[in-house]
PDB file of C-alpha atoms in Angstrom:
ATOM      1  CA  MET A   1     -55.389  17.129  17.971  1.00 27.00           C
ATOM      2  CA  GLN A   2     -53.180  15.058  20.249  1.00 32.00           C
ATOM      3  CA  LYS A   3     -52.791  16.217  23.825  1.00 36.00           C
ATOM      4  CA  ILE A   4     -49.132  16.972  24.417  1.00 39.00           C
ATOM      5  CA  VAL A   5     -47.763  16.928  27.962  1.00 40.00           C
ATOM      6  CA  GLU A   6     -45.394  19.760  27.057  1.00 42.00           C
ATOM      7  CA  GLN A   7     -48.387  22.011  26.414  1.00 44.00           C
ATOM      8  CA  GLN A   8     -50.534  20.710  29.282  1.00 52.00           C
ATOM      9  CA  TRP A   9     -48.158  21.006  32.203  1.00 56.00           C
ATOM     10  CA  ASP A  10     -47.303  24.416  33.642  1.00 70.00           C
ATOM     11  CA  TYR A  11     -43.774  24.483  35.078  1.00 71.00           C
ATOM     12  CA  THR A  12     -44.011  28.043  36.418  1.00 77.00           C
ATOM     13  CA  GLN A  13     -44.080  26.974  40.089  1.00 75.00           C
ATOM     14  CA  HIS A  14     -41.110  24.640  39.557  1.00 79.00           C
ATOM     15  CA  ALA A  15     -38.764  26.936  37.619  1.00 85.00           C
ATOM     16  CA  LYS A  16     -36.888  28.491  40.541  1.00 89.00           C
ATOM     17  CA  PHE A  17     -35.983  25.060  41.924  1.00 91.00           C
ATOM     18  CA  TYR A  18     -34.230  23.730  38.797  1.00 89.00           C
ATOM     19  CA  SER A  19     -30.882  25.112  39.948  1.00 88.00           C
ATOM     20  CA  TYR A  20     -30.909  22.531  42.766  1.00 93.00           C
ATOM     21  CA  ARG A  21     -30.805  19.644  40.296  1.00 92.00           C
ATOM     22  CA  PRO A  22     -27.445  18.096  39.413  1.00 94.00           C
ATOM     23  CA  ASN A  23     -26.308  18.885  35.890  1.00 96.00           C
ATOM     24  CA  TYR A  24     -25.292  16.199  33.391  1.00 97.00           C
ATOM     25  CA  ALA A  25     -22.029  14.288  33.735  1.00 97.00           C
ATOM     26  CA  PRO A  26     -19.275  16.447  32.126  1.00 96.00           C
ATOM     27  CA  LYS A  27     -17.328  13.612  30.486  1.00 97.00           C
ATOM     28  CA  SER A  28     -20.501  12.369  28.807  1.00 97.00           C
ATOM     29  CA  LEU A  29     -21.109  15.851  27.385  1.00 97.00           C
ATOM     30  CA  ASP A  30     -17.487  15.932  26.188  1.00 96.00           C
ATOM     31  CA  MET A  31     -17.995  12.702  24.265  1.00 95.00           C
ATOM     32  CA  LEU A  32     -21.327  13.808  22.831  1.00 96.00           C
ATOM     33  CA  ALA A  33     -19.842  17.140  21.791  1.00 95.00           C
ATOM     34  CA  LEU A  34     -17.121  15.304  19.866  1.00 94.00           C
ATOM     35  CA  LEU A  35     -19.757  13.166  18.144  1.00 94.00           C
ATOM     36  CA  ALA A  36     -21.939  16.151  17.255  1.00 93.00           C
ATOM     37  CA  SER A  37     -19.066  18.297  16.042  1.00 88.00           C
ATOM     38  CA  GLY A  38     -18.001  15.709  13.491  1.00 79.00           C
ATOM     39  CA  GLU A  39     -15.069  14.304  15.500  1.00 56.00           C
ATOM     40  CA  GLY A  40     -13.059  17.504  15.346  1.00 50.00           C
ATOM     41  CA  ARG A  41     -14.556  18.984  12.160  1.00 50.00           C
ATOM     42  CA  PHE A  42     -15.205  22.157  14.157  1.00 51.00           C
ATOM     43  CA  VAL A  43     -12.738  23.956  16.399  1.00 47.00           C
ATOM     44  CA  ALA A  44     -13.528  22.978  19.973  1.00 48.00           C
ATOM     45  CA  GLY A  45     -14.202  25.894  22.289  1.00 50.00           C
ATOM     46  CA  GLY A  46     -14.488  28.390  19.452  1.00 53.00           C
ATOM     47  CA  GLY A  47     -17.975  29.716  20.010  1.00 55.00           C
ATOM     48  CA  GLY A  48     -17.724  31.929  16.924  1.00 59.00           C
ATOM     49  CA  ALA A  49     -19.742  32.087  13.726  1.00 59.00           C
ATOM     50  CA  GLU A  50     -18.188  28.865  12.436  1.00 76.00           C
ATOM     51  CA  SER A  51     -18.898  26.901  15.614  1.00 90.00           C
ATOM     52  CA  PRO A  52     -21.549  24.162  15.403  1.00 95.00           C
ATOM     53  CA  LEU A  53     -25.125  25.272  16.017  1.00 97.00           C
ATOM     54  CA  VAL A  54     -27.326  23.403  18.513  1.00 98.00           C
ATOM     55  CA  ALA A  55     -31.078  23.556  19.058  1.00 98.00           C
ATOM     56  CA  ASP A  56     -31.625  22.781  22.747  1.00 98.00           C
ATOM     57  CA  ILE A  57     -35.280  21.734  22.889  1.00 98.00           C
ATOM     58  CA  GLY A  58     -37.128  22.209  26.167  1.00 96.00           C
ATOM     59  CA  ALA A  59     -34.141  24.129  27.499  1.00 97.00           C
ATOM     60  CA  GLY A  60     -35.849  24.961  30.797  1.00 94.00           C
ATOM     61  CA  THR A  61     -33.671  27.260  32.889  1.00 95.00           C
ATOM     62  CA  GLY A  62     -30.585  26.552  30.791  1.00 97.00           C
ATOM     63  CA  ASN A  63     -28.836  23.700  32.589  1.00 96.00           C
ATOM     64  CA  LEU A  64     -27.857  21.827  29.418  1.00 97.00           C
ATOM     65  CA  SER A  65     -27.545  25.020  27.365  1.00 98.00           C
ATOM     66  CA  LEU A  66     -24.817  26.261  29.711  1.00 97.00           C
ATOM     67  CA  MET A  67     -22.852  23.042  29.259  1.00 97.00           C
ATOM     68  CA  LEU A  68     -23.164  23.363  25.475  1.00 98.00           C
ATOM     69  CA  LEU A  69     -21.929  26.963  25.590  1.00 98.00           C
ATOM     70  CA  GLU A  70     -18.973  25.920  27.739  1.00 97.00           C
ATOM     71  CA  ARG A  71     -17.997  23.496  24.963  1.00 96.00           C
ATOM     72  CA  GLY A  72     -17.984  26.182  22.285  1.00 95.00           C
ATOM     73  CA  PHE A  73     -21.341  25.573  20.630  1.00 96.00           C
ATOM     74  CA  ARG A  74     -23.708  28.276  19.463  1.00 97.00           C
ATOM     75  CA  VAL A  75     -27.112  27.567  21.003  1.00 98.00           C
ATOM     76  CA  VAL A  76     -30.732  28.248  20.146  1.00 98.00           C
ATOM     77  CA  ALA A  77     -32.661  27.439  23.325  1.00 98.00           C
ATOM     78  CA  VAL A  78     -36.338  26.585  22.808  1.00 98.00           C
ATOM     79  CA  GLU A  79     -38.531  26.870  25.915  1.00 97.00           C
ATOM     80  CA  PRO A  80     -42.301  27.540  26.057  1.00 95.00           C
ATOM     81  CA  ASN A  81     -42.547  28.376  29.780  1.00 93.00           C
ATOM     82  CA  ASP A  82     -42.004  32.072  30.473  1.00 94.00           C
ATOM     83  CA  ALA A  83     -40.740  31.673  34.048  1.00 93.00           C
ATOM     84  CA  MET A  84     -38.170  29.049  33.104  1.00 94.00           C
ATOM     85  CA  ARG A  85     -37.060  30.926  29.998  1.00 96.00           C
ATOM     86  CA  GLU A  86     -36.584  34.176  31.945  1.00 96.00           C
ATOM     87  CA  ILE A  87     -34.288  32.411  34.414  1.00 96.00           C
ATOM     88  CA  GLY A  88     -32.383  30.845  31.513  1.00 97.00           C
ATOM     89  CA  ILE A  89     -31.948  34.197  29.779  1.00 98.00           C
ATOM     90  CA  GLU A  90     -30.494  35.688  32.960  1.00 97.00           C
ATOM     91  CA  ARG A  91     -28.152  32.734  33.539  1.00 96.00           C
ATOM     92  CA  THR A  92     -26.764  32.851  29.976  1.00 98.00           C
ATOM     93  CA  LYS A  93     -26.604  36.623  29.578  1.00 97.00           C
ATOM     94  CA  GLY A  94     -23.818  37.815  27.276  1.00 97.00           C
ATOM     95  CA  GLN A  95     -23.188  34.360  25.765  1.00 97.00           C
ATOM     96  CA  ASN A  96     -23.665  33.032  22.229  1.00 97.00           C
ATOM     97  CA  ILE A  97     -27.266  31.933  22.705  1.00 98.00           C
ATOM     98  CA  GLU A  98     -30.706  32.870  21.398  1.00 98.00           C
ATOM     99  CA  TRP A  99     -33.813  32.073  23.440  1.00 98.00           C
ATOM    100  CA  VAL A 100     -37.033  31.213  21.570  1.00 98.00           C
ATOM    101  CA  ARG A 101     -40.534  31.019  23.057  1.00 97.00           C
ATOM    102  CA  ALA A 102     -41.910  27.898  21.361  1.00 97.00           C
ATOM    103  CA  THR A 103     -42.691  24.231  21.948  1.00 95.00           C
ATOM    104  CA  GLY A 104     -40.506  21.346  20.893  1.00 94.00           C
ATOM    105  CA  LEU A 105     -43.103  20.181  18.382  1.00 95.00           C
ATOM    106  CA  ASP A 106     -43.607  23.559  16.752  1.00 95.00           C
ATOM    107  CA  SER A 107     -40.276  25.307  17.227  1.00 96.00           C
ATOM    108  CA  GLY A 108     -40.623  27.720  14.314  1.00 97.00           C
ATOM    109  CA  LEU A 109     -36.934  27.181  13.521  1.00 98.00           C
ATOM    110  CA  GLY A 110     -35.671  26.806   9.966  1.00 98.00           C
ATOM    111  CA  ASP A 111     -35.175  23.566   8.050  1.00 98.00           C
ATOM    112  CA  GLY A 112     -31.763  21.902   8.059  1.00 98.00           C
ATOM    113  CA  LEU A 113     -29.947  24.589  10.042  1.00 98.00           C
ATOM    114  CA  PHE A 114     -28.591  22.643  12.996  1.00 98.00           C
ATOM    115  CA  ASP A 115     -25.531  20.513  13.616  1.00 97.00           C
ATOM    116  CA  TRP A 116     -27.069  18.974  16.728  1.00 98.00           C
ATOM    117  CA  VAL A 117     -30.484  18.874  18.430  1.00 98.00           C
ATOM    118  CA  THR A 118     -30.578  18.127  22.158  1.00 98.00           C
ATOM    119  CA  PHE A 119     -33.290  17.255  24.663  1.00 98.00           C
ATOM    120  CA  GLY A 120     -32.183  17.604  28.287  1.00 97.00           C
ATOM    121  CA  SER A 121     -34.851  15.920  30.432  1.00 94.00           C
ATOM    122  CA  SER A 122     -37.490  17.098  27.960  1.00 95.00           C
ATOM    123  CA  PHE A 123     -37.956  14.343  25.357  1.00 96.00           C
ATOM    124  CA  ASN A 124     -40.374  12.572  27.730  1.00 93.00           C
ATOM    125  CA  VAL A 125     -42.760  15.535  28.129  1.00 91.00           C
ATOM    126  CA  MET A 126     -43.833  15.660  24.496  1.00 94.00           C
ATOM    127  CA  ASP A 127     -45.114  13.295  21.815  1.00 96.00           C
ATOM    128  CA  ARG A 128     -41.847  11.542  20.987  1.00 97.00           C
ATOM    129  CA  ASP A 129     -42.941  10.482  17.479  1.00 98.00           C
ATOM    130  CA  GLU A 130     -43.700  14.096  16.584  1.00 97.00           C
ATOM    131  CA  ALA A 131     -40.539  15.287  18.319  1.00 98.00           C
ATOM    132  CA  LEU A 132     -38.423  12.974  16.160  1.00 98.00           C
ATOM    133  CA  ARG A 133     -40.073  14.264  12.998  1.00 98.00           C
ATOM    134  CA  GLU A 134     -39.496  17.887  14.031  1.00 98.00           C
ATOM    135  CA  THR A 135     -35.897  17.083  14.972  1.00 98.00           C
ATOM    136  CA  HIS A 136     -35.267  15.460  11.603  1.00 98.00           C
ATOM    137  CA  ARG A 137     -36.535  18.630   9.922  1.00 98.00           C
ATOM    138  CA  LEU A 138     -34.197  20.851  11.929  1.00 98.00           C
ATOM    139  CA  LEU A 139     -31.002  18.859  11.433  1.00 98.00           C
ATOM    140  CA  LYS A 140     -28.433  19.124   8.677  1.00 97.00           C
ATOM    141  CA  PRO A 141     -27.767  15.918   6.670  1.00 97.00           C
ATOM    142  CA  SER A 142     -26.048  13.203   8.757  1.00 96.00           C
ATOM    143  CA  ALA A 143     -26.196  15.340  11.930  1.00 97.00           C
ATOM    144  CA  TYR A 144     -27.121  13.897  15.331  1.00 98.00           C
ATOM    145  CA  PHE A 145     -29.791  14.350  17.942  1.00 98.00           C
ATOM    146  CA  SER A 146     -29.428  13.405  21.624  1.00 98.00           C
ATOM    147  CA  CYS A 147     -31.913  12.928  24.461  1.00 98.00           C
ATOM    148  CA  MET A 148     -30.604  12.618  27.999  1.00 98.00           C
ATOM    149  CA  TRP A 149     -31.660  12.408  31.622  1.00 97.00           C
ATOM    150  CA  ASN A 150     -30.102  12.190  35.051  1.00 96.00           C
ATOM    151  CA  HIS A 151     -31.446   9.179  36.897  1.00 95.00           C
ATOM    152  CA  ARG A 152     -31.188   8.620  40.603  1.00 93.00           C
ATOM    153  CA  ASP A 153     -29.386   5.396  41.501  1.00 93.00           C
ATOM    154  CA  LEU A 154     -32.222   3.661  43.310  1.00 92.00           C
ATOM    155  CA  HIS A 155     -29.732   1.344  45.059  1.00 92.00           C
ATOM    156  CA  ASP A 156     -27.887   4.283  46.598  1.00 93.00           C
ATOM    157  CA  PRO A 157     -28.581   4.232  50.384  1.00 94.00           C
ATOM    158  CA  ILE A 158     -29.890   7.814  50.353  1.00 95.00           C
ATOM    159  CA  GLN A 159     -32.173   7.131  47.409  1.00 94.00           C
ATOM    160  CA  GLU A 160     -33.441   3.917  48.954  1.00 96.00           C
ATOM    161  CA  ILE A 161     -34.683   5.900  51.951  1.00 97.00           C
ATOM    162  CA  ALA A 162     -36.201   8.558  49.677  1.00 96.00           C
ATOM    163  CA  GLU A 163     -37.995   5.849  47.704  1.00 95.00           C
ATOM    164  CA  GLU A 164     -39.354   4.310  50.900  1.00 97.00           C
ATOM    165  CA  VAL A 165     -40.690   7.681  52.014  1.00 97.00           C
ATOM    166  CA  ILE A 166     -42.409   8.349  48.693  1.00 96.00           C
ATOM    167  CA  LEU A 167     -43.836   4.838  48.275  1.00 96.00           C
ATOM    168  CA  ASP A 168     -45.177   4.849  51.848  1.00 97.00           C
ATOM    169  CA  LEU A 169     -47.210   7.957  50.995  1.00 96.00           C
ATOM    170  CA  ILE A 170     -47.828   7.219  47.271  1.00 96.00           C
ATOM    171  CA  PRO A 171     -47.947   3.413  46.785  1.00 95.00           C
ATOM    172  CA  ASN A 172     -48.689   3.723  43.040  1.00 92.00           C
ATOM    173  CA  TYR A 173     -45.762   6.099  42.389  1.00 91.00           C
ATOM    174  CA  SER A 174     -44.270   5.691  38.894  1.00 85.00           C
ATOM    175  CA  ARG A 175     -41.318   7.474  37.270  1.00 80.00           C
ATOM    176  CA  GLY A 176     -42.872   7.427  33.792  1.00 76.00           C
ATOM    177  CA  VAL A 177     -41.329   7.561  30.327  1.00 84.00           C
ATOM    178  CA  ARG A 178     -38.088   9.244  31.452  1.00 86.00           C
ATOM    179  CA  ARG A 179     -36.895   5.908  32.930  1.00 88.00           C
ATOM    180  CA  GLU A 180     -37.633   3.904  29.789  1.00 92.00           C
ATOM    181  CA  ASP A 181     -35.163   2.686  27.188  1.00 96.00           C
ATOM    182  CA  GLN A 182     -35.511   5.183  24.320  1.00 97.00           C
ATOM    183  CA  ARG A 183     -34.073   2.824  21.682  1.00 98.00           C
ATOM    184  CA  PRO A 184     -37.449   1.306  20.669  1.00 97.00           C
ATOM    185  CA  ILE A 185     -39.029   4.684  19.860  1.00 97.00           C
ATOM    186  CA  ILE A 186     -35.970   5.688  17.798  1.00 98.00           C
ATOM    187  CA  GLU A 187     -35.830   2.329  16.013  1.00 98.00           C
ATOM    188  CA  ALA A 188     -39.507   2.722  15.114  1.00 98.00           C
ATOM    189  CA  HIS A 189     -38.440   5.654  12.930  1.00 98.00           C
ATOM    190  CA  LYS A 190     -35.591   4.169  10.919  1.00 97.00           C
ATOM    191  CA  GLU A 191     -36.672   6.319   8.002  1.00 98.00           C
ATOM    192  CA  LEU A 192     -35.574   9.313  10.099  1.00 98.00           C
ATOM    193  CA  PHE A 193     -32.675   8.149  12.294  1.00 98.00           C
ATOM    194  CA  ASP A 194     -30.089   5.371  12.405  1.00 98.00           C
ATOM    195  CA  LYS A 195     -26.729   4.570  14.033  1.00 97.00           C
ATOM    196  CA  ILE A 196     -28.093   4.726  17.558  1.00 98.00           C
ATOM    197  CA  LEU A 197     -25.490   5.353  20.237  1.00 97.00           C
ATOM    198  CA  TYR A 198     -26.098   4.897  23.956  1.00 98.00           C
ATOM    199  CA  LEU A 199     -23.896   6.007  26.825  1.00 97.00           C
ATOM    200  CA  GLU A 200     -24.197   6.353  30.556  1.00 97.00           C
ATOM    201  CA  GLU A 201     -21.935   7.738  33.246  1.00 97.00           C
ATOM    202  CA  ASP A 202     -22.174   7.561  37.025  1.00 97.00           C
ATOM    203  CA  PHE A 203     -21.293  10.551  39.155  1.00 96.00           C
ATOM    204  CA  TYR A 204     -21.716  11.791  42.710  1.00 96.00           C
ATOM    205  CA  PHE A 205     -23.397  15.037  43.686  1.00 95.00           C
ATOM    206  CA  HIS A 206     -23.079  16.686  47.106  1.00 96.00           C
ATOM    207  CA  GLN A 207     -26.277  18.129  48.556  1.00 95.00           C
ATOM    208  CA  THR A 208     -27.617  19.370  51.842  1.00 97.00           C
ATOM    209  CA  ILE A 209     -30.955  17.965  52.901  1.00 98.00           C
ATOM    210  CA  GLU A 210     -32.686  21.297  52.193  1.00 97.00           C
ATOM    211  CA  ASN A 211     -31.196  21.515  48.700  1.00 97.00           C
ATOM    212  CA  TYR A 212     -32.217  17.902  48.087  1.00 97.00           C
ATOM    213  CA  ILE A 213     -35.811  18.715  49.069  1.00 97.00           C
ATOM    214  CA  ASN A 214     -35.709  21.828  46.863  1.00 95.00           C
ATOM    215  CA  ALA A 215     -34.580  19.631  43.957  1.00 94.00           C
ATOM    216  CA  TRP A 216     -37.682  17.517  44.495  1.00 94.00           C
ATOM    217  CA  LYS A 217     -39.776  20.704  44.254  1.00 90.00           C
ATOM    218  CA  SER A 218     -38.585  21.020  40.637  1.00 89.00           C
ATOM    219  CA  VAL A 219     -40.235  17.697  39.773  1.00 85.00           C
ATOM    220  CA  LYS A 220     -43.495  17.876  37.843  1.00 80.00           C
ATOM    221  CA  ASN A 221     -45.629  14.756  38.210  1.00 82.00           C
ATOM    222  CA  PRO A 222     -49.284  13.780  38.637  1.00 82.00           C
ATOM    223  CA  TYR A 223     -48.900  12.931  42.349  1.00 88.00           C
ATOM    224  CA  TRP A 224     -48.322  16.281  44.021  1.00 87.00           C
ATOM    225  CA  ASP A 225     -49.402  19.522  42.396  1.00 81.00           C
ATOM    226  CA  MET A 226     -47.649  22.387  44.175  1.00 81.00           C
ATOM    227  CA  GLN A 227     -50.331  24.774  42.906  1.00 80.00           C
ATOM    228  CA  THR A 228     -52.979  23.081  45.055  1.00 85.00           C
ATOM    229  CA  GLN A 229     -53.294  22.885  48.822  1.00 90.00           C
ATOM    230  CA  LYS A 230     -53.647  19.097  48.652  1.00 92.00           C
ATOM    231  CA  GLY A 231     -50.448  18.791  46.614  1.00 89.00           C
ATOM    232  CA  GLN A 232     -48.537  21.100  48.939  1.00 91.00           C
ATOM    233  CA  GLU A 233     -49.696  19.148  51.988  1.00 95.00           C
ATOM    234  CA  LEU A 234     -48.614  15.835  50.438  1.00 96.00           C
ATOM    235  CA  PHE A 235     -45.207  17.231  49.535  1.00 96.00           C
ATOM    236  CA  GLU A 236     -44.724  18.634  53.040  1.00 97.00           C
ATOM    237  CA  LYS A 237     -45.364  15.149  54.438  1.00 98.00           C
ATOM    238  CA  ILE A 238     -42.673  13.790  52.102  1.00 97.00           C
ATOM    239  CA  ALA A 239     -40.259  16.585  53.049  1.00 98.00           C
ATOM    240  CA  TYR A 240     -40.902  16.047  56.780  1.00 98.00           C
ATOM    241  CA  GLN A 241     -40.016  12.355  56.540  1.00 98.00           C
ATOM    242  CA  MET A 242     -36.912  13.076  54.438  1.00 98.00           C
ATOM    243  CA  ARG A 243     -35.667  15.681  56.930  1.00 98.00           C
ATOM    244  CA  HIS A 244     -36.026  13.198  59.777  1.00 97.00           C
ATOM    245  CA  ARG A 245     -34.630  10.130  58.009  1.00 98.00           C
ATOM    246  CA  LEU A 246     -31.746  11.561  55.971  1.00 98.00           C
ATOM    247  CA  PRO A 247     -28.455  13.176  57.088  1.00 97.00           C
ATOM    248  CA  SER A 248     -28.027  16.953  56.998  1.00 98.00           C
ATOM    249  CA  ALA A 249     -25.673  16.615  53.978  1.00 98.00           C
ATOM    250  CA  PHE A 250     -24.598  13.727  51.758  1.00 97.00           C
ATOM    251  CA  ASP A 251     -23.155  12.605  48.420  1.00 96.00           C
ATOM    252  CA  ILE A 252     -25.704  10.986  46.100  1.00 93.00           C
ATOM    253  CA  LYS A 253     -24.987   8.735  43.148  1.00 95.00           C
ATOM    254  CA  TYR A 254     -26.663   9.682  39.855  1.00 96.00           C
ATOM    255  CA  THR A 255     -26.339   8.324  36.327  1.00 97.00           C
ATOM    256  CA  THR A 256     -26.478  10.421  33.175  1.00 98.00           C
ATOM    257  CA  ARG A 257     -28.100   8.323  30.435  1.00 98.00           C
ATOM    258  CA  CYS A 258     -28.181   9.470  26.822  1.00 98.00           C
ATOM    259  CA  TRP A 259     -29.433   8.104  23.513  1.00 98.00           C
ATOM    260  CA  SER A 260     -28.171   9.648  20.256  1.00 98.00           C
ATOM    261  CA  ALA A 261     -28.884   8.858  16.617  1.00 98.00           C
ATOM    262  CA  GLN A 262     -27.842  10.177  13.214  1.00 98.00           C
ATOM    263  CA  LYS A 263     -30.221  11.729  10.702  1.00 98.00           C
ATOM    264  CA  VAL A 264     -30.855   9.501   7.702  1.00 97.00           C
TER     265      VAL A 264
END
């Protein structure tokens, strides 16, 4: 059996900090929603029984799910981590959403039910080959899937300082699969998906220094494990340097990057 990051990594200690992350660029979600809804085939903003149905895989605490609900989609949010799912349930209470305790590779959802399958900062934490096969199973004919991330602009002055701080303490720091071009992995499965579409949008997000540090606490990586004393001590060193080298509040440039493809 393959070892899947999604099943290995426990996000419980990170869940409460996800609200400090910037959400995805709204105009990009507007464009993707139009693509997924068949260019107006569904009534935008409806949210009723005839509205398009989305499976939001690795929904976390509901950041992307909330944006989908705002655009009139019905949502099935799949999230294996109890702490993150509980926060998501509370944040989306009373809305047209169902939360499911499952992994992205074994969602337990029915075949061919969904008009769109989304991965918000989650496609990189699972076996992407298996994720594409599961996504293909879930989608209706000719429907789309999308995987997206927010990336820090590493040339932004604030981010340059943050990078210096991290690299001074962790010289081998790597951002992993989430920074990679996802086109090659999609193209490797042309029997499943075609008509790849890529978009990106820059935006600015205002944060205080404490909220910025809290956003970093939501990050799960192999360099600092907040469940260990060693990991906590390393992160506190990073936070100390950031507090002393960054302003008390600032606007930071981010880029939402998204790859979509249509089911064959």
